[in-house]
Coordinates of C-alpha atoms in Angstrom, one line a residue:
M5 CA -1.1 -3.1 -41.9
T6 CA 1.2 -3.3 -39.0
S7 CA 4.0 -0.9 -38.1
N8 CA 7.7 -1.6 -38.2
D9 CA 7.5 -2.1 -41.9
E10 CA 11.2 -2.9 -42.4
Y11 CA 11.1 -5.7 -39.8
V12 CA 8.1 -7.3 -41.3
T13 CA 9.4 -7.2 -44.9
R14 CA 12.7 -8.8 -43.8
L15 CA 10.8 -11.7 -42.2
L16 CA 8.8 -12.2 -45.3
V17 CA 12.0 -12.3 -47.4
E18 CA 13.6 -14.8 -45.0
R19 CA 10.5 -17.0 -45.3
G20 CA 10.6 -16.8 -49.1
Y21 CA 7.3 -14.9 -49.6
L22 CA 9.2 -11.9 -51.1
T23 CA 12.4 -11.1 -52.7
G24 CA 14.6 -8.1 -52.0
E25 CA 13.9 -6.7 -55.5
Q26 CA 10.2 -6.8 -54.9
V27 CA 10.6 -4.9 -51.6
D28 CA 12.8 -2.3 -53.2
A29 CA 10.4 -1.8 -56.1
A30 CA 7.4 -1.4 -53.7
A31 CA 9.4 1.1 -51.6
K32 CA 9.8 3.3 -54.7
S33 CA 6.1 3.0 -55.4
V34 CA 4.9 4.5 -52.1
K35 CA 3.0 7.7 -52.8
A36 CA 0.6 8.5 -50.0
E37 CA 2.0 9.9 -46.8
N38 CA 0.5 7.2 -44.6
E39 CA 1.1 4.4 -47.1
T40 CA 3.9 1.8 -46.3
T41 CA 6.0 -0.5 -48.5
L42 CA 4.0 -3.4 -47.0
D43 CA 0.7 -1.8 -48.0
V44 CA 1.9 -1.5 -51.6
L45 CA 3.0 -5.2 -51.6
V46 CA -0.3 -6.4 -50.2
S47 CA -2.6 -4.2 -52.4
G48 CA -0.6 -5.2 -55.4
G49 CA -1.1 -8.9 -54.7
V50 CA 2.7 -9.5 -54.4
V51 CA 2.1 -11.0 -50.9
S52 CA -1.2 -11.9 -49.2
E53 CA -2.5 -10.7 -45.9
D54 CA -2.7 -14.3 -44.7
E55 CA 1.0 -14.7 -45.5
V56 CA 1.9 -11.5 -43.6
L57 CA -0.2 -12.2 -40.5
G58 CA 0.7 -15.9 -40.5
T59 CA 4.4 -15.1 -40.6
L60 CA 4.1 -12.6 -37.7
A61 CA 1.9 -14.8 -35.6
D62 CA 4.4 -17.6 -35.9
Q63 CA 7.2 -15.2 -35.1
F64 CA 5.5 -14.2 -31.8
G65 CA 4.3 -17.7 -30.9
L66 CA 0.7 -16.9 -31.6
K67 CA -2.0 -18.7 -33.6
Y68 CA -3.3 -17.3 -36.8
C69 CA -6.9 -18.1 -37.7
H70 CA -10.0 -16.7 -39.4
I71 CA -13.0 -15.8 -37.1
N72 CA -16.7 -15.7 -37.9
A73 CA -18.5 -12.9 -36.1
E74 CA -21.8 -14.6 -36.4
A75 CA -20.6 -17.7 -34.5
I76 CA -19.3 -15.7 -31.5
D77 CA -21.4 -15.9 -28.3
P78 CA -22.5 -12.3 -27.5
A79 CA -22.1 -13.2 -23.8
V80 CA -18.3 -12.7 -24.2
T81 CA -19.0 -8.9 -24.2
K82 CA -19.4 -9.2 -20.4
E83 CA -15.7 -9.8 -20.2
I84 CA -14.4 -6.8 -22.3
S85 CA -16.3 -3.5 -22.6
S86 CA -17.0 -1.7 -25.9
D87 CA -14.5 1.1 -25.2
I88 CA -11.6 -1.3 -24.5
A89 CA -12.4 -3.5 -27.5
R90 CA -12.4 -0.4 -29.8
K91 CA -9.4 1.3 -28.1
Y92 CA -7.1 -1.8 -28.5
G93 CA -8.7 -3.2 -31.7
V94 CA -9.5 -6.6 -30.1
A95 CA -12.6 -8.8 -30.4
P96 CA -13.4 -11.3 -27.6
V97 CA -13.9 -14.8 -29.0
V98 CA -14.2 -17.3 -26.2
A99 CA -14.3 -17.0 -22.4
D100 CA -14.3 -19.4 -19.5
E101 CA -13.7 -19.1 -15.7
D102 CA -9.9 -18.9 -16.1
S103 CA -9.2 -17.2 -19.4
V104 CA -10.4 -15.0 -22.2
T105 CA -9.4 -15.5 -25.8
V106 CA -9.3 -12.4 -28.0
A107 CA -8.6 -11.8 -31.7
L108 CA -6.5 -8.9 -33.0
S109 CA -5.0 -8.0 -36.3
D110 CA -1.7 -6.6 -35.2
P111 CA 0.6 -9.3 -33.8
M112 CA 2.9 -6.6 -32.5
G113 CA 0.2 -5.0 -30.4
Y114 CA 1.5 -6.5 -27.2
D115 CA 0.5 -3.3 -25.3
A116 CA -3.1 -4.3 -25.9
I117 CA -2.5 -7.8 -24.4
D118 CA -0.7 -6.3 -21.4
S119 CA -3.5 -3.9 -20.8
L120 CA -6.1 -6.6 -21.0
R121 CA -4.3 -8.8 -18.6
Y122 CA -4.2 -5.9 -16.1
V123 CA -7.9 -5.0 -16.6
L124 CA -8.9 -8.7 -16.3
H125 CA -6.9 -9.2 -13.1
G126 CA -6.5 -12.8 -12.2
R127 CA -7.6 -14.1 -15.7
D128 CA -5.3 -15.4 -18.4
V129 CA -5.6 -13.6 -21.8
E130 CA -4.9 -15.7 -24.9
A131 CA -4.5 -14.0 -28.2
V132 CA -5.1 -15.2 -31.8
I133 CA -4.3 -13.2 -34.9
S134 CA -7.0 -12.7 -37.5
P135 CA -7.4 -10.5 -40.6
R136 CA -8.2 -6.8 -39.8
A137 CA -11.5 -6.8 -41.6
E138 CA -12.7 -9.9 -39.6
V139 CA -11.7 -8.3 -36.3
E140 CA -13.4 -5.0 -37.1
H141 CA -16.6 -6.8 -38.3
A142 CA -16.6 -8.8 -35.0
I143 CA -16.3 -5.6 -32.9
E144 CA -19.1 -3.9 -34.8
K145 CA -21.3 -7.0 -34.5
L146 CA -20.7 -7.6 -30.8
Y147 CA -20.8 -3.9 -29.8
P148 CA -23.3 -2.0 -32.0
Q149 CA -22.8 1.7 -31.6
T150 CA -25.6 3.8 -30.2
A151 CA -25.5 7.4 -29.0
D152 CA -26.6 6.2 -25.6
V153 CA -24.2 3.5 -24.7
D154 CA -21.0 3.8 -26.7
L155 CA -18.3 5.2 -24.5
H156 CA -15.1 6.8 -25.6
V157 CA -11.8 7.7 -24.0
R158 CA -10.4 11.2 -24.4
L159 CA -7.0 11.9 -22.9
E160 CA -6.2 15.6 -23.4
D161 CA -3.1 16.5 -25.4
D162 CA -1.9 18.7 -22.4
G163 CA -1.8 15.6 -20.2
S164 CA -4.7 16.6 -18.0
G165 CA -5.8 13.0 -17.8
E166 CA -9.5 13.9 -18.0
T167 CA -11.8 11.2 -19.3
T168 CA -15.3 11.0 -20.5
G169 CA -17.6 8.2 -19.6
D170 CA -17.7 6.3 -16.3
D171 CA -16.4 3.2 -18.0
A172 CA -13.2 4.7 -19.4
P173 CA -10.2 2.4 -19.2
V174 CA -8.0 4.7 -17.3
I175 CA -10.7 5.3 -14.7
K176 CA -11.2 1.5 -14.4
L177 CA -7.4 0.9 -14.0
A178 CA -7.1 3.6 -11.3
T179 CA -10.1 2.2 -9.4
L180 CA -8.8 -1.4 -9.9
L181 CA -5.5 -0.4 -8.3
I182 CA -7.3 0.7 -5.2
T183 CA -10.0 -2.0 -5.0
N184 CA -7.4 -4.8 -5.5
A185 CA -5.3 -3.3 -2.7
I186 CA -8.3 -3.3 -0.4
K187 CA -9.1 -6.9 -1.2
M188 CA -5.6 -7.9 -0.4
R189 CA -5.6 -6.0 3.0
A190 CA -2.9 -3.6 1.9
S191 CA -2.0 -0.6 4.0
D192 CA -0.2 1.3 1.2
I193 CA -0.2 1.5 -2.6
H194 CA 3.0 2.5 -4.3
L195 CA 3.0 3.6 -7.9
E196 CA 6.6 4.0 -8.9
P197 CA 7.7 5.2 -12.4
M198 CA 10.9 3.2 -13.3
E199 CA 13.0 3.6 -16.5
K200 CA 11.3 0.8 -18.4
E201 CA 8.2 -0.1 -16.3
F202 CA 5.5 1.5 -14.2
R203 CA 5.9 -0.5 -11.0
V204 CA 3.0 -1.2 -8.6
R205 CA 3.6 -2.5 -5.1
Y206 CA 1.3 -3.1 -2.2
R207 CA 2.4 -3.0 1.4
I208 CA 0.7 -6.1 3.0
D209 CA 1.2 -6.9 6.7
G210 CA 4.2 -4.5 6.7
A211 CA 6.0 -6.0 3.7
L212 CA 6.0 -4.6 0.1
R213 CA 4.8 -7.0 -2.5
K214 CA 5.2 -6.4 -6.3
M215 CA 2.0 -6.7 -8.3
D216 CA 1.2 -7.0 -12.0
S217 CA 2.1 -3.6 -13.5
P218 CA 0.0 -1.7 -16.0
P219 CA 1.7 -0.8 -19.4
K220 CA 4.3 1.9 -19.1
R221 CA 2.6 4.0 -21.7
L222 CA -0.5 4.4 -19.4
Q223 CA 1.7 5.8 -16.6
S224 CA 0.9 9.5 -17.1
A225 CA -2.8 8.9 -17.6
I226 CA -3.1 6.8 -14.4
I227 CA -1.1 9.2 -12.3
S228 CA -3.2 12.1 -13.7
R229 CA -6.4 10.2 -12.8
I230 CA -5.1 9.6 -9.2
K231 CA -4.3 13.3 -8.9
I232 CA -7.7 14.3 -10.1
M233 CA -9.3 11.9 -7.5
S234 CA -7.2 13.4 -4.7
K235 CA -7.8 17.0 -5.8
M236 CA -4.2 17.8 -6.6
K237 CA -3.0 20.2 -9.2
I238 CA -2.8 18.2 -12.5
S239 CA -0.5 20.7 -14.2
E240 CA 2.0 20.9 -11.3
K241 CA 4.6 18.1 -11.7
R242 CA 7.7 19.8 -10.3
I243 CA 6.9 19.9 -6.6
P244 CA 5.6 17.3 -4.0
Q245 CA 1.8 17.5 -3.4
D246 CA -0.5 15.9 -0.8
G247 CA -4.2 15.0 -1.3
R248 CA -7.0 12.8 0.0
I249 CA -9.4 10.4 -1.7
Q250 CA -12.7 9.2 -0.2
I251 CA -14.0 6.1 -1.9
P252 CA -16.7 3.5 -1.2
A253 CA -15.1 0.1 -1.6
A254 CA -15.6 -3.5 -0.4
G255 CA -18.9 -2.4 1.2
K256 CA -17.4 0.4 3.3
D257 CA -16.2 4.0 3.1
L258 CA -12.4 4.4 3.0
D259 CA -10.1 7.4 3.1
L260 CA -6.8 7.4 1.2
R261 CA -4.0 9.8 2.1
V262 CA -2.2 10.5 -1.2
S263 CA 1.4 11.8 -1.6
S264 CA 3.0 12.7 -4.9
V265 CA 6.8 13.3 -5.4
P266 CA 8.5 14.1 -8.7
T267 CA 11.3 11.5 -9.7
N268 CA 13.6 11.1 -12.7
H269 CA 11.0 9.0 -14.6
G270 CA 7.8 10.7 -13.5
E271 CA 5.7 11.4 -10.4
S272 CA 5.8 8.7 -7.7
I273 CA 2.5 8.2 -5.9
V274 CA 1.9 6.6 -2.5
M275 CA -1.6 6.1 -1.2
R276 CA -2.1 5.3 2.5
I277 CA -5.3 3.4 3.0
L278 CA -7.0 4.5 6.2
D279 CA -9.6 1.8 7.1
K280 CA -12.0 3.1 9.7
E281 CA -12.6 -0.5 10.9
N282 CA -9.2 -0.1 12.7
L283 CA -11.0 2.2 15.1
S284 CA -13.0 -0.7 16.4
L285 CA -9.9 -2.5 17.5
G286 CA -9.8 -2.9 21.3
L287 CA -6.8 -3.6 23.4
P288 CA -7.2 -7.4 23.2
Q289 CA -7.0 -7.3 19.4
L290 CA -3.6 -5.5 19.5
G291 CA -1.9 -8.6 20.8
F292 CA -1.3 -7.9 24.5
L293 CA -0.6 -10.8 26.8
T294 CA -3.1 -10.9 29.7
D295 CA -0.9 -9.4 32.4
D296 CA 0.4 -6.6 30.1
Q297 CA -3.2 -5.8 29.0
A298 CA -4.4 -5.5 32.6
E299 CA -1.4 -3.2 33.5
F300 CA -1.9 -1.0 30.4
E301 CA -5.7 -0.7 31.1
R302 CA -4.8 0.4 34.6
L303 CA -2.5 3.1 33.2
I304 CA -4.9 4.6 30.7
K305 CA -7.6 4.9 33.4
L306 CA -5.5 7.0 35.6
P307 CA -6.9 10.5 36.4
D308 CA -3.8 12.4 35.3
G309 CA -0.3 12.0 34.1
V310 CA 1.5 11.4 30.8
V311 CA 1.4 8.0 29.0
L312 CA 3.8 7.7 26.1
V313 CA 3.8 5.1 23.2
T314 CA 7.2 4.8 21.4
G315 CA 8.5 3.1 18.4
P316 CA 9.7 3.8 14.8
T317 CA 7.4 4.9 12.0
G318 CA 5.0 2.2 11.0
S319 CA 5.0 0.4 14.4
G320 CA 1.3 0.9 15.1
K321 CA 1.6 3.8 17.7
T322 CA -1.4 5.7 16.3
T323 CA -3.6 2.6 16.2
T324 CA -2.7 1.9 19.9
L325 CA -3.6 5.5 20.9
Y326 CA -6.9 5.3 19.1
A327 CA -7.6 1.9 20.8
C328 CA -6.9 3.7 24.2
L329 CA -9.3 6.5 23.4
G330 CA -12.0 4.1 22.3
Q331 CA -11.6 2.2 25.6
I332 CA -12.0 5.3 27.8
N333 CA -14.4 7.4 25.6
T334 CA -17.5 7.8 27.8
P335 CA -20.1 10.5 28.0
D336 CA -18.7 11.9 31.3
K337 CA -15.3 12.6 29.8
K338 CA -14.2 15.3 27.4
I339 CA -11.5 14.1 25.0
I340 CA -9.6 16.4 22.6
T341 CA -6.8 15.3 20.2
V342 CA -4.2 17.4 18.3
E343 CA -3.0 15.5 15.2
D344 CA -1.0 16.0 12.1
P345 CA -2.9 14.8 10.2
V346 CA -6.2 13.6 11.6
E347 CA -6.2 10.1 10.2
Y348 CA -9.5 8.8 11.5
Q349 CA -12.6 10.7 12.7
M350 CA -13.9 9.3 16.0
S351 CA -17.4 10.0 17.2
G352 CA -17.6 11.7 20.6
I353 CA -14.1 13.1 20.4
N354 CA -13.0 16.6 19.5
Q355 CA -10.1 16.4 17.0
V356 CA -7.9 19.3 16.0
Q357 CA -5.8 19.3 12.8
V358 CA -2.4 21.0 12.9
N359 CA -2.1 23.7 10.3
K360 CA 1.4 25.2 10.3
D361 CA 0.5 27.6 7.5
V362 CA -1.6 29.6 9.9
G363 CA 0.6 29.1 12.9
L364 CA -1.4 26.3 14.4
D365 CA 1.4 23.9 15.4
F366 CA 1.2 21.3 18.2
A367 CA 2.2 23.8 20.9
A368 CA -0.3 26.5 19.9
A369 CA -3.1 24.0 19.5
L370 CA -2.3 22.4 22.8
R371 CA -2.3 25.7 24.6
S372 CA -5.7 26.5 23.1
I373 CA -7.4 23.2 23.8
L374 CA -6.4 23.2 27.5
R375 CA -8.7 26.3 27.8
Q376 CA -11.5 23.9 26.7
A377 CA -11.3 22.1 30.0
P378 CA -10.7 18.5 28.7
N379 CA -10.3 15.5 30.9
I380 CA -8.1 13.7 28.4
V381 CA -5.7 15.0 25.7
M382 CA -4.0 13.1 22.9
I383 CA -1.0 14.7 21.1
G384 CA -0.1 13.0 17.9
E385 CA 3.6 13.4 18.6
I386 CA 5.9 15.3 20.9
R387 CA 8.5 16.9 18.6
D388 CA 9.9 19.8 20.5
A389 CA 10.5 21.2 24.0
E390 CA 7.6 23.6 24.0
T391 CA 5.1 20.9 23.2
A392 CA 6.6 18.6 25.8
D393 CA 6.6 21.3 28.5
I394 CA 2.9 22.1 27.9
A395 CA 2.1 18.4 28.0
M396 CA 3.9 17.9 31.3
E397 CA 2.3 20.9 32.8
A398 CA -1.1 19.7 31.6
A399 CA -0.6 16.4 33.3
L400 CA 0.4 18.1 36.6
T401 CA -2.8 20.2 36.5
G402 CA -5.1 17.2 36.4
H403 CA -5.2 16.1 32.7
L404 CA -4.5 12.6 31.4
V405 CA -2.2 13.1 28.3
F406 CA -1.4 10.5 25.6
S407 CA 1.4 11.0 23.1
T408 CA 4.1 9.3 21.0
L409 CA 7.8 9.6 20.7
H410 CA 10.3 8.1 18.2
T411 CA 12.6 6.0 20.4
N412 CA 13.8 2.4 20.1
D413 CA 12.8 1.3 23.5
A414 CA 10.6 2.5 26.4
P415 CA 13.2 3.8 28.9
S416 CA 14.8 5.9 26.1
A417 CA 11.5 8.0 26.0
I418 CA 12.6 9.5 29.3
T419 CA 16.1 10.4 28.1
R420 CA 14.6 11.8 24.9
L421 CA 12.4 14.2 26.8
L422 CA 15.5 15.3 28.9
D423 CA 17.5 15.7 25.7
I424 CA 15.0 18.1 24.0
G425 CA 15.1 20.3 27.1
V426 CA 12.3 19.3 29.5
K427 CA 13.3 19.8 33.1
P428 CA 14.0 16.5 35.0
F429 CA 11.5 17.4 37.8
L430 CA 8.7 17.8 35.2
V431 CA 9.5 14.5 33.6
A432 CA 9.7 12.6 36.9
S433 CA 6.5 14.1 38.3
A434 CA 4.3 13.9 35.1
V435 CA 5.2 10.7 33.2
R436 CA 3.4 7.6 34.5
A437 CA 4.7 5.1 31.9
A438 CA 6.2 4.6 28.5
M439 CA 5.4 1.7 26.3
A440 CA 7.5 0.6 23.3
Q441 CA 6.0 -1.5 20.6
R442 CA 6.7 -3.2 17.3
L443 CA 4.4 -5.0 14.8
V444 CA 5.1 -8.6 13.8
R445 CA 3.3 -10.6 11.2
A446 CA 0.9 -13.1 12.6
I447 CA 1.1 -16.7 11.4
C448 CA -1.8 -17.7 9.2
E449 CA -4.2 -19.8 11.3
N450 CA -5.3 -21.8 8.3
C451 CA -1.8 -23.2 7.4
R452 CA 0.0 -23.0 10.7
E453 CA 2.2 -26.0 11.4
P454 CA 4.7 -27.0 14.2
Y455 CA 8.4 -27.5 13.6
T456 CA 11.5 -28.2 15.7
P457 CA 13.8 -25.1 16.1
T458 CA 17.0 -25.4 14.1
E459 CA 20.6 -24.8 15.4
R460 CA 20.6 -21.6 13.5
D461 CA 17.4 -20.4 15.2
I462 CA 19.0 -21.1 18.6
K463 CA 22.3 -19.5 17.7
M464 CA 20.6 -16.3 16.6
L465 CA 19.0 -15.9 20.0
G466 CA 22.3 -15.8 21.8
A467 CA 21.7 -15.4 25.5
M468 CA 18.0 -16.0 25.1
A469 CA 18.5 -19.4 23.5
K470 CA 17.3 -21.1 26.7
T471 CA 13.9 -19.6 26.2
V472 CA 13.3 -21.4 22.9
P473 CA 10.4 -23.8 23.2
E474 CA 10.7 -27.4 22.0
K475 CA 8.1 -26.8 19.2
M476 CA 7.6 -23.6 17.3
F477 CA 5.1 -22.7 14.6
R478 CA 5.3 -21.4 11.0
G479 CA 2.9 -20.8 8.1
A480 CA 3.2 -23.4 5.4
G481 CA 1.5 -21.0 2.9
C482 CA -2.0 -21.3 1.5
D483 CA -4.5 -19.4 -0.6
R484 CA -5.9 -17.4 2.3
C485 CA -2.5 -15.9 3.0
S486 CA -1.3 -15.6 -0.6
R487 CA 1.3 -18.3 0.1
T488 CA 3.2 -16.1 2.5
G489 CA 2.4 -18.0 5.7
Y490 CA 1.3 -14.8 7.4
K491 CA -2.0 -13.0 7.7
G492 CA -2.5 -9.8 9.8
R493 CA -0.2 -8.3 12.3
K494 CA 0.0 -8.2 16.1
G495 CA 2.0 -6.1 18.5
I496 CA 4.9 -6.9 20.9
F497 CA 5.3 -4.6 23.8
E498 CA 7.7 -3.3 26.5
I499 CA 5.9 -1.4 29.4
F500 CA 8.2 0.8 31.5
K501 CA 6.5 2.1 34.6
I502 CA 7.8 5.0 36.7
D503 CA 8.2 4.2 40.4
D504 CA 9.8 6.2 43.2
T505 CA 13.3 4.8 42.5
I506 CA 13.1 5.6 38.8
Q507 CA 11.8 9.1 39.7
R508 CA 15.0 9.7 41.7
L509 CA 17.1 8.4 38.8
I510 CA 15.4 10.8 36.4
F511 CA 16.2 13.7 38.8
D512 CA 19.8 12.6 38.7
H513 CA 19.9 12.5 34.8
A514 CA 20.5 8.7 34.8
P515 CA 21.1 7.3 31.3
A516 CA 18.7 5.0 29.6
T517 CA 20.8 1.9 30.4
I518 CA 20.5 2.5 34.2
L519 CA 16.7 3.2 33.9
R520 CA 16.4 0.0 31.9
E521 CA 18.3 -2.1 34.5
R522 CA 15.9 -0.8 37.2
A523 CA 12.9 -1.6 35.1
R524 CA 14.2 -5.1 34.5
E525 CA 14.6 -5.5 38.3
M526 CA 10.9 -4.5 38.6
G527 CA 9.9 -7.2 36.1
M528 CA 9.7 -5.4 32.8
R529 CA 9.7 -7.7 29.8
T530 CA 11.8 -6.5 26.9
L531 CA 10.4 -6.4 23.4
R532 CA 12.3 -9.6 22.5
E533 CA 11.1 -11.4 25.6
D534 CA 7.5 -10.5 24.9
G535 CA 8.0 -11.6 21.3
M536 CA 9.4 -15.0 22.5
L537 CA 6.3 -15.6 24.6
K538 CA 4.2 -15.0 21.5
V539 CA 6.4 -17.3 19.5
A540 CA 5.8 -20.0 22.1
S541 CA 2.0 -19.4 21.9
G542 CA 2.0 -19.8 18.1
M543 CA 1.0 -16.2 17.4
T544 CA 4.1 -15.3 15.4
S545 CA 7.3 -16.8 14.2
L546 CA 10.8 -16.6 15.5
S547 CA 12.1 -14.9 12.4
E548 CA 9.5 -12.1 12.7
V549 CA 10.5 -11.4 16.4
L550 CA 14.2 -11.4 15.5
R551 CA 13.6 -9.1 12.5
V552 CA 12.0 -6.4 14.6
T553 CA 14.1 -6.7 17.8
M554 CA 17.6 -6.7 16.3
G555 CA 18.4 -3.7 18.4
D556 CA 17.3 -5.4 21.6
A557 CA 20.6 -5.8 23.6
D558 CA 18.9 -8.1 26.0

C-alpha cells in the first residue's frame, strides 16, 4: 500500500471507513518489518483497497477506476517506454494528440506525474488511480519482458550517475534539456539547484526564460549525466569544472561549452550552445545600415592597422569578428587567430587555443604566430599592456589586427589602451577604428504591428525625442515567437574612425569625451542614434534600444 500510513488512516477515520480503535488494534498487530498498519487493516478485511484508493484519489482530486489490460490499445506504448512505466509504476491507458492518460496505484506518487510531464514535453498528463494488481497486470501485458528489449536504470549508490541502456530516463531527460533548447533557439542552458526545486532556464534572444523543471529528486542524476557527457570528474563536486559536449541535434553537429560551479544546494551547470551556423553570418545579417556596412567593409579590407570591436560580455563581439574573417578569408591570405577558448573552428584559418597552464597566454601566442608570417591576426581579447603592445607593433609592421575590448563606447577603446600602458604614439599610429556594438531583440516579422508612440516613450528619450517617428512597431506575440513579440537579434553600432585630428588628440592624452565630440563632428552615429534608425525601420522596438543604451549620454 501507499506510504504515509498515519495520514491515510486518519483520512479513512474522518470518512467513517475506520474507527480509532480499529487503527490502534491494527498497529499492535504489525509484525513484519516492511508491514504497515494499513496493510494489516486491508489484509484483515477491515477496510477494502477500493475504499482506501477511492478516498486518496478524492483527496488529491483524481479519478478512481478499474482498468482492463485486455482493452487497452497497445499503440499507447509509443508514448511511454517500458523502463519509465516500470520505474514509476504507471500504465498508459489512452493517448491523443494533446494528452496521455496513465493509471497508477499510489495517489501520492506525484513525482511520477511530474517526471512524465517533463518527459512528454508539451503534452498534458492525466492520472487515474487503479488497484495495484490491475496496474501491474497492465504493465506486464503492454510491456512483455524479454532479455533483448527490456531496459533498466541503474544509478550507482556512489552518485556516479552511470546508466545502462540507451533509453534510460536520466539519459532521455538530459538529452531532452539540450534538444528542447536547440529547438527554441536558446544560446545558453542554465541548470540551477534551488532549495526546493531544480530550476531550468534557457537564454533566448538574450533574455532568460524559465522552463518546466524536472523533479528535484532527479537533480543529482541529471547533473551527473551532464558531467559524464562533458568529460568532467563525476566524483569532484567541491571545485568549478569546465567541459565540452559535441552532440548531433536538429540535423546538425553542435558544440556545447559546459561550466560547473558548486552552490549551496548542489552543482550549478551552464551550457553555452555554440552553433556553427553562426559562422555563415555575413556582415549584412548582423544588422548594419547600408552606410555603416560599406564603411566597416572598407576598414576590414585595409592592408594593416588595428580594428577593435568593443562592448560588454554577450554583445556579439566574437560573432562580428568571425563574420569579418569569413568576409576576407581568401586563399591568398594567411589568417591566424589566438582565442580563449576557440569557440568555432573555421576552415582555412589557423586557430590557436590559449593555454595558461603551459605558459601560452595571449602575449606568448601572439609573439609566436607573428613568426608564421600571417597577413591577418585576430586576438580574442586585449587584456594587458604586453598583448596590446605586440598587437600595435604587429599593425605597424604590415599586419591587419582584429581584437576586442570591454568598453562601453567606441572612443573609450582608445583611452582604455592608454590606461593599461600603451604609448600614445603607438595607439595613434596603429589603430584605424573602434566599433562599439550592442544586441537588440528583433521584432517578430510574423506578428509585427504599428503603434503610435506614447508620451512616456517620448519622455524617456529626452533630447532625442525629436527623432521619434510618427509610427513605431512592436510584436503582438504569436506562436512563432513564443508570445514574446521578438525573434532573433540584430546589432546596433557606433563606428569611431581615427583621422589626423584624432591622432593629435591621442598624442595629447585627450579624454574620451573630447574624442567623442570630434567623432560626432565627423558624423559618427552613437549607439542610440543607430538604434533609433532601426526603430524607425521596424527592425526593433524603442524599449529594446533604450534598454541597451541607457549609458548613452547623447
